[in-house]
Amino acid sequence: MRVGLLTEGGYPYAAGEGGEWCDQLVRGLDQHDFEVYALSRCARQERGGWYGLPKQVRRVRTAPLWGDPAEGGTGRAYGAYGRRERQRFGEHFSELAAAICAMEPPGAAEPARTDGEVAPAGSAGAQAYRFTDALHGLADLAREAGGLGAAFRSEQALRALEAACRAPGAHPAAHGIRVADLLAVSALLERSLRPLSLDWYGAAEGDRGLAGVDLCHATSAGPAALPGLLAKRFFGTPLLVTEYEVRLRAHYLSSAAGAAGISLAVRTLVAAFHRLLSAEVYGGADLITPGDAHVRRWQERCGADRARVRTVHPGVDERPYESVGEGAEEPSGAPADDGRTLVWAGGRAEPWLWEAFAALREAEPVARLRVVGTPLPGTEAPEGVSYEEAVRPETYAAGSVVVLAAAVDAFPLPLVEAMFCGRATVSQDAGAVREVIGGTGLVVPPRDPRALADACLGLLRDPGRRARLGAAARARALELFTVERHVTAFRGIYLELISRAPVRHDTGDPSVPFSHAAESHPPLSWSPRATSPTWAGRS
């Protein structure tokens, strides 16, 4: 089959998010053809280059989600619209703005109703339906008019947005919105909705784009999934959405971190847009595959139907860790586990870690700590502490216990790597930690230095328990978190989705062998008059 891989700030860019698992997937499913449709986030990412793409990637289409709309676009995306087109755009954009500006009612994150009844006015369902109708209307207009790049930043759009902010029932934060805020919101909406105006959806003659793929696989529920939603709307193409980090949660965190330069009105409206967009993507996807239960809970809270959610853990290449995990010794012949070294693989060390290590050193003066990372400028490492810039299999091999006690937002890959190395682990109870380790490691309350010190001390003084936990951890990692298991899961999901998809009778790609099924060809005519050669005579 031909798969359209939809990414945002990720594959095939070498500096993108999630590029590794996408590359593993594409290389592992070499029996399929892939077309990559990538949205970049900045010029620096584009300058960073691409992964080395295998032969099964038949094409790559890219578009920026940064900067102004490109000049000279197709159709009338960057020119003047007719009166009828302006009227249609005003109607749809006004509905979109009204949905974004509306005061979020209680239970706004609950799934929309699917029983066919009309949601009551002011409810979360009505807000979602309003957003959906507006998005579909804009998508149809963009396809007919050749794009909407200029319209989103027009005075017409600003007036519609201002009217929605000042309408009864609008969010209080939007009432005092300024002209500069309106311009900022309009620009951010244009960038997020830029996929509506792209020429990825096929032409009457020539490039078929997403009209020619059998399945769309989006790597987030943000703008990357918009082309998949449109392909499903226009062509009936199944849509699969995979998230190893919730796109909506990442937006909340990034907007909070950069709140100093952004007004409350802008943050409120843009957050409402991304919330409604995520709910729209989750509602339109045929299947959603989170990487862990932590992500799954976020998705269900944001509107994903539990019946269409299936957890697929990310895969880690276990081969670099085989020598450590199988109990090999160092070149000097000394055992790798010296019974006194801790490895901190959880990111930048926080102050409470030093309190825990100090308590550990009081009870076990020979204990040592190796921190993966760099020290803060102007600080000196305490006694018994050393730093390493990057984590390698040898780093885990040098430790008796691996500690993951930093804030865990995404899937804890360092914890899985330690498990592949057969090392006992101590982790704070956060994110997907319990789901990953099962019963093969120790879990302590978050930011509790005494509990962390006691757990590490207990393992350092009990080599037999360390060995048993490490062996169990390696067995669990080999069972659940290998690249082979990850690729096999998606191989089955692809076949499942395509088997449930409606039959399509599109013209096959002549460059692809056997792109036509045998039964799709018209039967041969057996009429004697039509098939007899001229020299045989006619009856």
Coordinates of C-alpha atoms in Angstrom, one line a residue:
M1 CA 0.0 0.0 0.0
R2 CA 1.0 3.6 -0.3
V3 CA 1.2 5.5 3.0
G4 CA 1.1 9.3 3.4
L5 CA 3.3 10.1 6.5
L6 CA 2.2 13.5 7.8
T7 CA 4.7 15.3 10.2
E8 CA 5.1 18.6 11.9
G9 CA 8.5 19.7 12.9
G10 CA 9.7 16.1 12.6
Y11 CA 10.7 13.5 10.0
P12 CA 12.5 13.8 7.5
Y13 CA 14.3 16.7 9.2
A14 CA 17.4 15.6 11.1
A15 CA 16.6 18.1 13.9
G16 CA 12.9 17.2 14.1
E17 CA 10.9 15.6 16.8
G18 CA 10.1 11.9 16.6
G19 CA 12.4 11.5 13.6
E20 CA 13.9 8.3 15.0
W21 CA 10.7 6.4 15.4
C22 CA 9.5 7.5 12.0
D23 CA 12.7 6.4 10.4
Q24 CA 12.5 3.0 12.1
L25 CA 8.9 2.6 10.9
V26 CA 9.7 3.5 7.3
R27 CA 12.7 1.2 7.2
G28 CA 10.9 -1.7 8.9
L29 CA 7.9 -1.6 6.6
D30 CA 9.8 -1.8 3.4
Q31 CA 7.0 -3.7 1.7
H32 CA 5.0 -0.4 1.6
D33 CA 5.6 2.8 -0.3
F34 CA 5.8 6.1 1.7
E35 CA 5.1 9.6 0.7
V36 CA 6.2 12.1 3.4
Y37 CA 4.3 15.4 3.8
A38 CA 6.3 17.5 6.2
L39 CA 5.6 20.8 7.9
S40 CA 8.7 22.6 9.1
R41 CA 8.7 25.0 12.1
C42 CA 11.6 27.2 11.5
A43 CA 14.3 28.1 8.9
R44 CA 17.0 26.6 11.1
Q45 CA 15.3 23.2 11.0
E46 CA 15.2 23.3 7.2
R47 CA 18.9 24.2 7.0
G48 CA 19.7 21.2 9.3
G49 CA 19.0 18.7 6.4
W50 CA 17.2 15.4 6.3
Y51 CA 17.6 11.9 7.4
G52 CA 19.1 9.5 4.8
L53 CA 15.8 8.3 3.2
P54 CA 15.4 4.7 2.1
K55 CA 14.2 3.7 -1.4
Q56 CA 10.6 3.1 -0.1
V57 CA 10.2 6.8 0.4
R58 CA 9.0 7.6 -3.0
R59 CA 8.6 11.4 -2.5
V60 CA 8.8 14.2 0.0
R61 CA 6.6 17.3 0.0
T62 CA 7.4 20.1 2.5
A63 CA 5.8 23.4 3.5
P64 CA 6.7 25.9 6.2
L65 CA 4.6 26.7 9.3
W66 CA 6.7 29.9 9.9
G67 CA 7.0 33.2 8.2
D68 CA 4.5 34.9 5.9
P69 CA 2.6 33.0 3.2
A70 CA 4.8 32.5 0.1
E71 CA 4.3 34.9 -2.8
G72 CA 3.1 33.5 -6.1
G73 CA 0.9 30.7 -4.7
T74 CA -1.4 28.7 -6.8
G75 CA -4.9 29.8 -7.7
R76 CA -6.2 33.0 -6.0
A77 CA -4.6 32.2 -2.6
Y78 CA -2.5 35.4 -2.7
G79 CA -4.7 37.5 -5.0
A80 CA -8.2 39.0 -5.0
Y81 CA -11.3 37.1 -4.4
G82 CA -14.7 37.6 -6.0
R83 CA -17.7 38.9 -4.0
R84 CA -19.2 35.5 -3.6
E85 CA -15.8 34.0 -2.3
R86 CA -15.4 36.9 0.1
Q87 CA -18.9 36.3 1.4
R88 CA -18.3 32.6 1.9
F89 CA -15.0 33.2 3.7
G90 CA -16.6 35.8 6.0
E91 CA -19.3 33.4 7.0
H92 CA -17.0 30.5 7.7
F93 CA -14.3 32.5 9.4
S94 CA -16.9 34.3 11.6
E95 CA -18.1 30.9 12.8
L96 CA -14.6 29.7 13.4
A97 CA -13.8 32.9 15.4
A98 CA -17.1 32.6 17.4
A99 CA -16.2 29.0 18.4
I100 CA -12.7 30.0 19.5
C101 CA -13.8 33.1 21.4
A102 CA -16.8 31.4 23.2
M103 CA -16.5 31.0 26.9
E104 CA -15.5 27.4 27.5
P105 CA -18.5 25.7 29.2
P106 CA -18.1 23.0 31.9
G107 CA -17.1 19.7 30.4
A108 CA -15.7 21.3 27.3
A109 CA -13.2 18.5 27.0
E110 CA -15.8 15.7 26.9
P111 CA -16.4 13.9 23.6
A112 CA -19.0 15.3 21.3
R113 CA -22.4 13.6 21.2
T114 CA -22.8 11.0 18.5
D115 CA -26.4 10.0 19.0
G116 CA -27.6 12.4 16.3
E117 CA -29.2 14.9 18.7
V118 CA -28.5 18.6 18.5
A119 CA -26.3 19.7 21.3
P120 CA -27.8 22.5 23.5
A121 CA -26.7 26.0 22.8
G122 CA -23.6 27.0 24.8
S123 CA -22.6 23.4 25.4
A124 CA -19.2 21.9 24.6
G125 CA -20.8 19.9 21.8
A126 CA -22.3 23.0 20.2
Q127 CA -18.9 24.8 20.3
A128 CA -17.3 21.7 18.7
Y129 CA -19.9 21.4 16.0
R130 CA -19.5 25.1 15.2
F131 CA -15.8 24.7 14.8
T132 CA -16.2 21.6 12.7
D133 CA -18.6 23.2 10.3
A134 CA -16.4 26.3 9.9
L135 CA -13.3 24.2 9.3
H136 CA -15.0 22.1 6.7
G137 CA -16.4 25.2 5.0
L138 CA -12.9 26.8 4.9
A139 CA -11.4 23.6 3.5
D140 CA -13.9 23.4 0.7
L141 CA -13.4 27.1 -0.1
A142 CA -9.6 26.7 -0.1
R143 CA -9.8 23.8 -2.5
E144 CA -12.1 25.7 -4.9
A145 CA -10.3 29.1 -4.7
G146 CA -6.7 27.7 -4.7
G147 CA -6.0 28.7 -1.1
L148 CA -6.8 31.2 1.7
G149 CA -3.3 32.6 2.6
A150 CA -4.2 36.2 2.1
A151 CA -7.8 36.0 3.4
F152 CA -6.7 34.9 6.9
R153 CA -4.7 38.2 7.2
S154 CA -7.2 40.5 5.6
E155 CA -9.2 43.3 7.2
Q156 CA -12.3 41.2 6.7
A157 CA -10.8 38.5 9.0
L158 CA -9.7 41.0 11.6
R159 CA -13.2 42.6 11.8
A160 CA -14.8 39.1 12.1
L161 CA -12.4 38.2 14.9
E162 CA -12.9 41.5 16.7
A163 CA -16.7 41.0 16.5
A164 CA -16.5 37.5 18.0
C165 CA -14.3 38.8 20.8
R166 CA -16.8 41.5 21.8
A167 CA -20.0 39.3 21.3
P168 CA -22.1 38.3 24.3
G169 CA -20.9 35.0 25.7
A170 CA -17.3 35.5 24.6
H171 CA -14.5 34.7 27.0
P172 CA -13.7 37.6 29.4
A173 CA -10.1 37.6 28.4
A174 CA -11.1 38.4 24.8
H175 CA -13.3 41.5 25.7
G176 CA -10.4 43.9 25.9
I177 CA -8.4 42.6 22.9
R178 CA -6.3 45.2 21.2
V179 CA -5.5 45.6 17.5
A180 CA -2.0 44.2 18.0
D181 CA -3.5 41.2 19.6
L182 CA -5.9 40.7 16.7
L183 CA -3.0 40.8 14.3
A184 CA -1.1 38.3 16.3
V185 CA -4.1 35.9 16.6
S186 CA -4.8 36.2 12.9
A187 CA -1.2 35.4 12.0
L188 CA -1.1 32.4 14.3
L189 CA -4.3 31.0 12.9
E190 CA -3.1 31.5 9.3
R191 CA 0.0 29.5 10.1
S192 CA -1.8 26.7 11.9
L193 CA -4.4 26.5 9.1
R194 CA -1.9 26.8 6.3
P195 CA -2.3 23.1 5.3
L196 CA -5.8 24.0 4.0
S197 CA -4.1 26.1 1.3
L198 CA -1.4 23.6 0.2
D199 CA -1.5 21.9 -3.2
W200 CA -1.2 18.4 -1.6
Y201 CA -4.7 17.2 -2.5
G202 CA -4.3 16.3 -6.1
A203 CA -5.0 18.0 -9.4
A204 CA -7.3 17.1 -12.2
E205 CA -4.3 16.4 -14.3
G206 CA -0.8 15.5 -13.1
D207 CA 0.2 15.2 -9.4
R208 CA -2.4 13.3 -7.4
G209 CA -0.9 14.1 -4.0
L210 CA -2.8 12.7 -1.1
A211 CA -5.5 11.6 -3.5
G212 CA -3.2 8.7 -4.4
V213 CA -2.4 7.3 -1.0
D214 CA -4.2 4.4 0.7
L215 CA -3.7 5.6 4.3
C216 CA -2.7 8.8 6.1
H217 CA -0.5 8.5 9.2
A218 CA -0.2 11.7 11.2
T219 CA 2.5 12.0 13.9
S220 CA 0.5 14.5 16.0
A221 CA -3.0 15.8 16.5
G222 CA -2.0 19.4 15.5
P223 CA -1.6 21.0 12.1
A224 CA 0.1 17.9 10.8
A225 CA -3.2 16.0 11.0
L226 CA -5.1 18.6 8.9
P227 CA -4.0 17.2 5.5
G228 CA -5.2 13.8 6.8
L229 CA -8.6 15.2 7.8
L230 CA -9.0 16.7 4.4
A231 CA -7.9 13.5 2.6
K232 CA -10.5 11.7 4.6
R233 CA -13.2 14.3 3.7
F234 CA -12.3 14.5 0.0
F235 CA -11.3 11.0 -0.8
G236 CA -12.4 8.7 2.1
T237 CA -8.7 7.9 3.0
P238 CA -8.4 6.3 6.5
L239 CA -6.5 8.4 9.1
L240 CA -4.2 7.1 11.8
V241 CA -2.9 9.5 14.5
T242 CA 0.2 8.6 16.6
E243 CA 1.3 10.7 19.5
Y244 CA 4.2 10.0 21.9
E245 CA 3.7 13.5 23.3
V246 CA 0.3 15.2 23.3
R247 CA 0.5 18.1 20.9
L248 CA -2.1 20.1 22.9
R249 CA -0.2 19.6 26.2
A250 CA 3.1 20.7 24.5
H251 CA 1.3 23.9 23.4
Y252 CA 0.1 24.6 26.9
L253 CA 3.5 24.2 28.3
S254 CA 5.3 26.3 25.6
S255 CA 2.8 29.1 25.8
A256 CA 3.1 29.2 29.6
A257 CA 6.9 29.3 29.3
G258 CA 6.8 32.2 26.9
A259 CA 3.9 34.1 28.6
A260 CA 6.0 37.2 29.3
G261 CA 5.8 38.4 25.7
I262 CA 2.2 37.3 24.8
S263 CA -1.0 38.9 26.1
L264 CA -3.6 36.9 27.9
A265 CA -6.1 37.4 25.1
V266 CA -3.8 35.9 22.5
R267 CA -2.9 33.0 24.7
T268 CA -6.6 32.3 25.5
L269 CA -7.8 32.4 21.9
V270 CA -4.9 30.4 20.5
A271 CA -5.2 27.8 23.2
A272 CA -8.9 27.5 22.5
F273 CA -8.2 27.0 18.8
H274 CA -5.7 24.2 19.5
R275 CA -8.1 22.5 22.0
L276 CA -10.9 22.5 19.4
L277 CA -8.5 21.3 16.6
S278 CA -7.2 18.4 18.8
A279 CA -10.8 17.4 19.5
E280 CA -11.6 17.5 15.8
V281 CA -8.6 15.4 14.9
Y282 CA -9.4 12.8 17.6
G283 CA -13.0 12.7 16.4
G284 CA -12.0 12.2 12.8
A285 CA -9.2 9.7 13.2
D286 CA -10.0 6.0 12.5
L287 CA -7.5 4.9 15.1
I288 CA -5.3 6.8 17.6
T289 CA -2.1 5.2 19.0
P290 CA -0.7 6.9 22.1
G291 CA 2.8 5.8 23.3
D292 CA 1.7 5.2 26.9
A293 CA -1.2 5.4 29.3
H294 CA -0.2 9.0 30.4
V295 CA -0.7 10.2 26.8
R296 CA -3.8 8.1 26.4
R297 CA -5.5 9.8 29.4
W298 CA -4.8 13.2 27.9
Q299 CA -6.2 12.1 24.6
E300 CA -9.4 10.7 26.1
R301 CA -9.8 13.8 28.3
C302 CA -9.5 15.9 25.1
G303 CA -12.3 14.0 23.3
A304 CA -10.8 10.8 21.9
D305 CA -13.2 7.8 21.8
R306 CA -11.7 5.1 24.0
A307 CA -12.9 2.4 21.5
R308 CA -10.5 3.9 18.9
V309 CA -7.5 4.3 21.1
R310 CA -4.8 1.6 21.1
T311 CA -1.5 2.0 23.0
V312 CA 1.7 1.3 20.9
H313 CA 4.9 1.8 22.9
P314 CA 7.9 3.4 21.1
G315 CA 10.7 1.0 20.1
V316 CA 14.3 1.3 21.2
D317 CA 17.1 -0.4 19.2
E318 CA 18.4 -3.0 21.7
R319 CA 21.5 -4.0 19.8
P320 CA 23.9 -1.3 21.3
Y321 CA 23.1 -2.6 24.8
E322 CA 23.5 -6.3 24.2
S323 CA 27.0 -6.6 25.5
V324 CA 26.1 -4.8 28.8
G325 CA 22.8 -6.5 29.2
E326 CA 24.2 -10.0 28.8
G327 CA 26.6 -9.4 31.7
A328 CA 29.9 -8.8 29.9
E329 CA 32.9 -7.6 31.9
E330 CA 35.0 -4.6 31.3
P331 CA 38.2 -5.0 29.2
S332 CA 40.3 -5.0 32.5
G333 CA 38.4 -8.1 33.7
A334 CA 36.7 -6.3 36.6
P335 CA 32.9 -6.7 37.0
A336 CA 31.0 -3.8 35.5
D337 CA 28.8 -3.6 38.7
D338 CA 31.1 -2.3 41.4
G339 CA 28.3 -2.0 44.0
R340 CA 28.8 1.7 44.8
T341 CA 28.1 3.8 41.6
L342 CA 24.9 5.5 40.8
V343 CA 24.1 6.8 37.3
W344 CA 21.8 9.8 37.0
A345 CA 20.2 9.7 33.5
G346 CA 17.2 11.9 34.1
G347 CA 18.3 15.2 32.7
R348 CA 19.7 18.2 34.6
A349 CA 20.2 17.5 38.3
E350 CA 17.9 19.5 40.6
P351 CA 18.9 20.8 44.0
W352 CA 17.0 18.1 45.9
L353 CA 19.2 15.5 44.2
W354 CA 22.2 16.8 46.1
E355 CA 20.2 16.4 49.4
A356 CA 19.5 12.8 48.6
F357 CA 23.1 12.1 47.6
A358 CA 24.4 13.7 50.8
A359 CA 22.1 11.5 52.8
L360 CA 23.3 8.5 50.9
R361 CA 27.0 9.4 51.4
E362 CA 26.4 9.6 55.2
A363 CA 25.3 6.0 55.2
E364 CA 27.6 4.8 52.5
P365 CA 30.7 7.0 52.2
V366 CA 32.1 5.1 49.2
A367 CA 29.0 5.8 47.0
R368 CA 29.7 7.7 43.8
L369 CA 27.3 9.5 41.4
R370 CA 27.8 9.9 37.6
V371 CA 25.6 12.6 36.2
V372 CA 24.7 12.7 32.5
G373 CA 24.8 16.3 31.6
T374 CA 26.8 19.4 32.3
P375 CA 27.0 21.3 35.6
L376 CA 25.4 24.7 36.1
P377 CA 27.7 27.6 35.4
G378 CA 29.6 28.7 38.4
T379 CA 28.9 25.6 40.5
E380 CA 31.3 22.9 41.7
A381 CA 30.4 19.2 41.8
P382 CA 30.1 17.8 45.3
E383 CA 32.6 15.2 46.4
G384 CA 32.0 11.8 44.7
V385 CA 30.2 13.3 41.7
S386 CA 31.4 13.3 38.1
Y387 CA 29.8 14.5 34.9
E388 CA 29.4 13.0 31.4
E389 CA 28.1 14.9 28.4
A390 CA 26.2 12.1 26.7
V391 CA 24.8 8.7 27.8
R392 CA 26.3 5.6 26.2
P393 CA 26.0 1.9 26.9
E394 CA 29.3 2.2 28.8
T395 CA 27.7 4.8 31.0
Y396 CA 25.1 2.3 32.1
A397 CA 27.7 -0.4 32.4
A398 CA 29.6 1.7 34.9
G399 CA 26.7 1.9 37.3
S400 CA 25.2 -0.4 39.8
V401 CA 21.9 1.5 40.0
V402 CA 20.4 3.9 37.4
V403 CA 18.4 6.8 38.8
L404 CA 15.6 8.6 36.8
A405 CA 14.3 11.2 39.2
A406 CA 13.9 14.3 37.0
A407 CA 10.6 15.6 35.7
V408 CA 9.3 13.1 33.2
D409 CA 7.0 14.6 30.6
A410 CA 7.5 12.3 27.6
F411 CA 8.1 8.6 27.3
P412 CA 11.1 7.8 29.6
L413 CA 13.5 6.4 27.0
P414 CA 16.6 6.6 29.4
L415 CA 14.7 4.2 31.7
V416 CA 14.2 1.7 28.8
E417 CA 17.8 1.9 27.9
A418 CA 18.8 1.1 31.5
M419 CA 16.5 -1.8 31.4
F420 CA 18.1 -3.1 28.2
C421 CA 21.4 -3.0 30.0
G422 CA 20.0 -5.2 32.8
R423 CA 20.4 -2.5 35.5
A424 CA 18.2 -2.0 38.5
T425 CA 16.5 1.4 38.5
V426 CA 15.1 3.9 41.0
S427 CA 12.6 6.3 39.6
Q428 CA 10.2 8.9 40.9
D429 CA 6.5 8.2 40.4
A430 CA 5.6 10.4 37.4
G431 CA 4.3 10.1 33.9
A432 CA 4.6 6.6 32.4
V433 CA 7.3 5.3 34.8
R434 CA 5.1 2.7 36.5
E435 CA 3.8 1.5 33.1
V436 CA 7.4 1.1 31.8
I437 CA 9.1 -0.7 34.6
G438 CA 6.2 -2.8 35.9
G439 CA 7.6 -4.5 38.9
T440 CA 11.2 -4.5 37.8
G441 CA 12.4 -1.4 39.6
L442 CA 11.8 0.8 42.6
V443 CA 9.5 3.8 42.5
V444 CA 9.7 6.6 45.1
P445 CA 7.4 9.7 45.6
P446 CA 8.3 12.7 43.5
R447 CA 10.8 15.2 45.0
D448 CA 11.4 13.1 48.2
P449 CA 15.2 13.1 48.8
R450 CA 15.0 10.8 51.8
A451 CA 12.9 8.1 50.0
L452 CA 15.3 8.3 47.0
A453 CA 18.4 7.9 49.2
D454 CA 16.8 5.0 51.1
A455 CA 15.9 3.2 47.8
C456 CA 19.3 3.6 46.3
L457 CA 21.1 2.5 49.5
G458 CA 18.9 -0.6 49.8
L459 CA 19.9 -1.7 46.3
L460 CA 23.6 -0.9 46.7
R461 CA 23.7 -3.1 49.8
D462 CA 21.8 -6.0 48.2
P463 CA 23.7 -7.3 45.1
G464 CA 21.4 -10.3 44.8
R465 CA 18.3 -8.1 44.6
R466 CA 20.0 -5.8 42.1
A467 CA 20.8 -8.7 39.9
R468 CA 17.3 -10.1 40.0
L469 CA 15.7 -6.7 39.2
G470 CA 18.1 -6.0 36.4
A471 CA 17.5 -9.4 34.8
A472 CA 13.7 -8.9 35.1
A473 CA 14.0 -5.4 33.7
R474 CA 16.0 -6.6 30.6
A475 CA 13.4 -9.4 29.9
R476 CA 10.6 -6.9 30.1
A477 CA 12.3 -4.4 27.8
L478 CA 13.0 -7.1 25.2
E479 CA 9.3 -8.2 25.4
L480 CA 7.7 -4.7 25.1
F481 CA 10.0 -2.0 23.8
T482 CA 12.0 -3.3 20.9
V483 CA 11.9 -1.8 17.4
E484 CA 10.7 -5.1 16.0
R485 CA 7.6 -5.1 18.3
H486 CA 6.9 -1.4 17.4
V487 CA 7.1 -2.1 13.7
T488 CA 5.1 -5.3 13.9
A489 CA 2.3 -3.4 15.7
F490 CA 2.0 -0.8 13.0
R491 CA 2.2 -3.4 10.3
G492 CA -1.0 -5.0 11.7
I493 CA -2.6 -1.7 12.2
Y494 CA -2.0 -0.6 8.6
L495 CA -3.6 -3.8 7.3
E496 CA -6.5 -3.5 9.7
L497 CA -7.3 0.0 8.7
I498 CA -7.0 -0.6 5.0
S499 CA -9.2 -3.7 5.3
R500 CA -12.0 -1.6 6.8
A501 CA -11.6 1.3 4.3
P502 CA -14.3 1.7 1.5
V503 CA -13.3 0.3 -1.9
R504 CA -11.8 2.9 -4.1
H505 CA -11.7 2.8 -7.9
D506 CA -9.0 5.4 -8.6
T507 CA -6.7 5.0 -11.5
G508 CA -3.6 3.2 -10.4
D509 CA -0.1 4.7 -10.7
P510 CA 1.4 3.2 -13.8
S511 CA 4.9 3.4 -12.3
V512 CA 3.9 1.0 -9.5
P513 CA 3.8 -2.7 -10.5
F514 CA 0.4 -4.4 -9.9
S515 CA -1.2 -1.1 -8.9
H516 CA -4.4 -2.5 -10.5
A517 CA -6.1 -5.5 -9.0
A518 CA -6.8 -8.2 -11.6
E519 CA -10.5 -8.0 -11.1
S520 CA -10.4 -4.2 -11.7
H521 CA -9.9 -4.8 -15.5
P522 CA -13.0 -5.1 -17.7
P523 CA -13.7 -8.7 -18.8
L524 CA -12.7 -9.7 -22.3
S525 CA -15.4 -9.6 -25.0
W526 CA -16.1 -13.1 -26.5
S527 CA -18.2 -11.8 -29.3
P528 CA -17.1 -13.7 -32.5
R529 CA -17.7 -10.6 -34.6
A530 CA -15.4 -8.6 -32.3
T531 CA -12.7 -11.1 -31.9
S532 CA -12.4 -13.1 -35.2
P533 CA -9.5 -12.0 -37.5
T534 CA -10.4 -10.5 -40.8
W535 CA -8.9 -13.5 -42.7
A536 CA -11.4 -15.9 -41.0
G537 CA -14.3 -14.1 -42.5
R538 CA -17.4 -12.7 -40.7
S539 CA -20.6 -14.6 -40.0

